[in-house]
Amino acid sequence: MSELNQINTSEFRLTVEQLAYSYGQKQALKGISFQIEAGKFCALLGPNGAGKSTLFSLLTRLLIPPQGKINLAGYNLEKNPRKALSKLGVVFQQPTLDLDLTVLQNLKYFASLHGLHGKTARLAIEEALERLNMLERAKEKVRALNGGHRRRMEIARALIHKPQVLLLDEPTVGLDAASRKAITDHVHDLAARDSLTVLWATHLVDEVWSDDRLIILHQGEIIRDGICSDVTGQKTLAATFQTLTQSEAA
Amino acid sequence: MIEMFVALYGIIYREGLRFIYQRGRFFSALVRPLVWLIVFAAGFRGALGFSIEPPYETYITYEVYIIPGLCGMVQLFNGMQSSLSLVYDREMGSMRLLLTSPMPRWWLLFSKLCGGTIISIIQVYAFLAVAAIFGIHFSAFGYIAILPALMVSGLMLGALGLVLSSTIKQLENFAGVMNFVIFPMFFMSTALYPLWKMAEASPILRYICAYNPFSQAIELIRFALYGEFNGIAFLWVVGAMIIFMAGALWGYNPSKSAGAKR
């Protein structure tokens, strides 16, 4: 059954086709389409209100689109949500940790939500914590961790079930420059080393590397899609982004 | 299938841990019915007379009468507390984590309900233990027979909390739930006075009390405490639970938000 539902888009881990969504009269997404290959880090750059969070809600099935299709790791999100969601790791913009529980308790809870238990869960948790140098903090309460460590822990958590696609919605908001750089570098590394497909939503241009895939979302539409250096040409990304979003707005 | 039970265990485990860490919640859940039992019941002992009606076979004191109602009260407040924490979880974002799990959404919500119900049952037994210290005790079989009744009533009241949490958009609006759901549900029930007493005051109120699912939950608990099964109350409570659960599933359906204003 699962094989039948698997769509022949093997080279693309994330496919979005003609996706649209409205809040009442306000159109948040206007029929956007894009595809991301395995092992690619794709930055989704857009000013506040561009539709990034709406797109993430649709990709995580917190909202269901009235129009358009989403395929995650070859599974159609509408037709086969359980399979599709099992291949997806998410780091939300808002922290989703239980502050009164320890790091380990939080991770165990998450593992159980993905059906992992016993030795399998323990090994997966250890591996994820080790990868983010968080193993020694496992027994600490989340409340005792600083912002950067909490974020690292959320990334570790999103990797426990070994997803093929990782979504991060402005994951560095509120962090200092050093923590932001460490997390950005680490996720780039994850994409390259573990062949993880990453969609990283941000409005901060310094988090995007020149060889990253770049999608610029503005007012619910994709206004640029390509390798960052190709999109910017001779200009800096900051200047390109400002020009594009200002001219489109005008 | 095993994965679903792993998720159920995980959700109950988390609810349990949160309960252990929030000791204030446990003590307030215990103190609330005890105040009613010790202060309110003492004051009204003489004012309210009782006739002999099932499941009672002899005259009983007011303290004995209100015990099932106070058990229901513990579960009602626990259901609303769970609802409040769901609204908080949604505002804080942790609800997203639950809802993006690959498990079926109805199962996730049901697991949440089970977690809340288990917590409420622990609170009820703790209350009954303290009541026993104050000299109000029941047969050993009654304490066992009450367990399935508490499970059904806890699930029903928890499901009501889930429906409410799906409709309440902001934490601040929760005060309205106290005024328009908890208090009417509690006072217009058989928790504090029997139906015939209410009929003396107002026949309309008597009917509202009789059809209040909370009254039926209390009657289910009351009969169970005496080792008897109240089939009609059971059907009422299960029926209400199914309706509330369906409402919760509708409320948490992601397609419901389509086209909604943010």
Tab-separated table of C-alpha atoms in Angstrom, chain B residues 83-190:
chain	number	residue	atom	x	y	z
B	83	SER	CA	-8.510	22.294	29.032
B	84	LEU	CA	-6.728	25.342	30.411
B	85	SER	CA	-3.347	23.662	29.977
B	86	LEU	CA	-4.287	22.767	26.383
B	87	VAL	CA	-5.063	26.404	25.638
B	88	TYR	CA	-1.757	27.324	27.272
B	89	ASP	CA	0.052	24.625	25.252
B	90	ARG	CA	-1.478	25.996	22.083
B	91	GLU	CA	-0.479	29.549	22.911
B	92	MET	CA	3.013	28.415	23.890
B	93	GLY	CA	3.375	26.168	20.854
B	94	SER	CA	3.777	22.737	22.449
B	95	MET	CA	0.386	21.679	21.098
B	96	ARG	CA	1.969	21.840	17.646
B	97	LEU	CA	4.415	19.158	18.647
B	98	LEU	CA	1.579	16.818	19.534
B	99	LEU	CA	-0.455	17.550	16.431
B	100	THR	CA	2.464	17.036	14.023
B	101	SER	CA	3.023	13.505	15.310
B	102	PRO	CA	2.352	10.867	12.642
B	103	MET	CA	-0.221	9.193	14.894
B	104	PRO	CA	-3.916	9.663	14.053
B	105	ARG	CA	-5.193	12.891	15.539
B	106	TRP	CA	-8.185	11.242	17.208
B	107	TRP	CA	-5.797	8.880	18.970
B	108	LEU	CA	-3.582	11.729	20.166
B	109	LEU	CA	-6.593	13.561	21.597
B	110	PHE	CA	-7.913	10.353	23.135
B	111	SER	CA	-4.473	9.724	24.697
B	112	LYS	CA	-4.540	13.240	26.159
B	113	LEU	CA	-7.957	12.455	27.587
B	114	CYS	CA	-6.716	9.208	29.123
B	115	GLY	CA	-3.797	11.014	30.746
B	116	GLY	CA	-6.090	13.640	32.282
B	117	THR	CA	-8.571	11.000	33.429
B	118	ILE	CA	-5.905	8.948	35.210
B	119	ILE	CA	-4.747	12.081	37.040
B	120	SER	CA	-8.324	12.869	38.056
B	121	ILE	CA	-8.849	9.322	39.370
B	122	ILE	CA	-5.723	9.591	41.537
B	123	GLN	CA	-7.092	12.867	42.918
B	124	VAL	CA	-10.498	11.310	43.633
B	125	TYR	CA	-8.965	8.384	45.520
B	126	ALA	CA	-6.793	10.792	47.513
B	127	PHE	CA	-9.952	12.739	48.394
B	128	LEU	CA	-11.793	9.556	49.375
B	129	ALA	CA	-8.849	8.576	51.579
B	130	VAL	CA	-9.008	11.910	53.424
B	131	ALA	CA	-12.805	11.618	53.670
B	132	ALA	CA	-12.314	8.181	55.264
B	133	ILE	CA	-10.042	9.779	57.855
B	134	PHE	CA	-12.966	12.089	58.643
B	135	GLY	CA	-15.151	9.026	59.184
B	136	ILE	CA	-16.925	8.802	55.832
B	137	HIS	CA	-16.127	5.441	54.374
B	138	PHE	CA	-17.666	2.933	52.028
B	139	SER	CA	-17.369	-0.790	51.462
B	140	ALA	CA	-14.181	-2.176	49.945
B	141	PHE	CA	-16.203	-3.264	46.920
B	142	GLY	CA	-17.561	0.268	46.569
B	143	TYR	CA	-14.035	1.648	46.300
B	144	ILE	CA	-13.287	-0.870	43.531
B	145	ALA	CA	-16.640	-0.490	41.729
B	146	ILE	CA	-16.188	3.274	41.554
B	147	LEU	CA	-13.095	2.891	39.341
B	148	PRO	CA	-14.865	2.156	36.006
B	149	ALA	CA	-17.452	4.839	36.843
B	150	LEU	CA	-14.657	7.363	37.417
B	151	MET	CA	-13.007	6.342	34.161
B	152	VAL	CA	-16.161	6.969	32.139
B	153	SER	CA	-17.054	10.211	33.915
B	154	GLY	CA	-13.439	11.418	33.732
B	155	LEU	CA	-13.317	10.768	29.997
B	156	MET	CA	-16.629	12.583	29.502
B	157	LEU	CA	-15.559	15.650	31.486
B	158	GLY	CA	-12.115	15.605	29.866
B	159	ALA	CA	-13.743	15.489	26.422
B	160	LEU	CA	-15.831	18.508	27.415
B	161	GLY	CA	-12.584	20.256	28.349
B	162	LEU	CA	-11.136	19.354	24.946
B	163	VAL	CA	-14.116	20.846	23.114
B	164	LEU	CA	-13.805	24.011	25.150
B	165	SER	CA	-10.058	24.243	24.545
B	166	SER	CA	-10.649	23.996	20.791
B	167	THR	CA	-13.051	26.931	20.888
B	168	ILE	CA	-11.223	29.186	23.340
B	169	LYS	CA	-8.704	31.207	21.396
B	170	GLN	CA	-7.044	33.058	24.234
B	171	LEU	CA	-6.079	32.179	27.757
B	172	GLU	CA	-7.806	35.301	29.058
B	173	ASN	CA	-11.177	33.979	27.883
B	174	PHE	CA	-10.944	31.105	30.276
B	175	ALA	CA	-12.621	33.057	33.078
B	176	GLY	CA	-15.795	32.852	30.988
B	177	VAL	CA	-15.601	29.078	31.135
B	178	MET	CA	-15.694	29.240	34.915
B	179	ASN	CA	-18.797	31.418	34.872
B	180	PHE	CA	-20.677	29.802	32.029
B	181	VAL	CA	-19.637	26.154	32.180
B	182	ILE	CA	-18.166	24.984	35.473
B	183	PHE	CA	-20.412	26.802	37.941
B	184	PRO	CA	-23.738	26.157	36.133
B	185	MET	CA	-22.745	22.551	35.524
B	186	PHE	CA	-21.870	22.014	39.169
B	187	PHE	CA	-24.715	23.889	40.825
B	188	MET	CA	-27.387	22.632	38.416
B	189	SER	CA	-26.639	19.033	39.191
B	190	THR	CA	-27.319	16.439	41.859
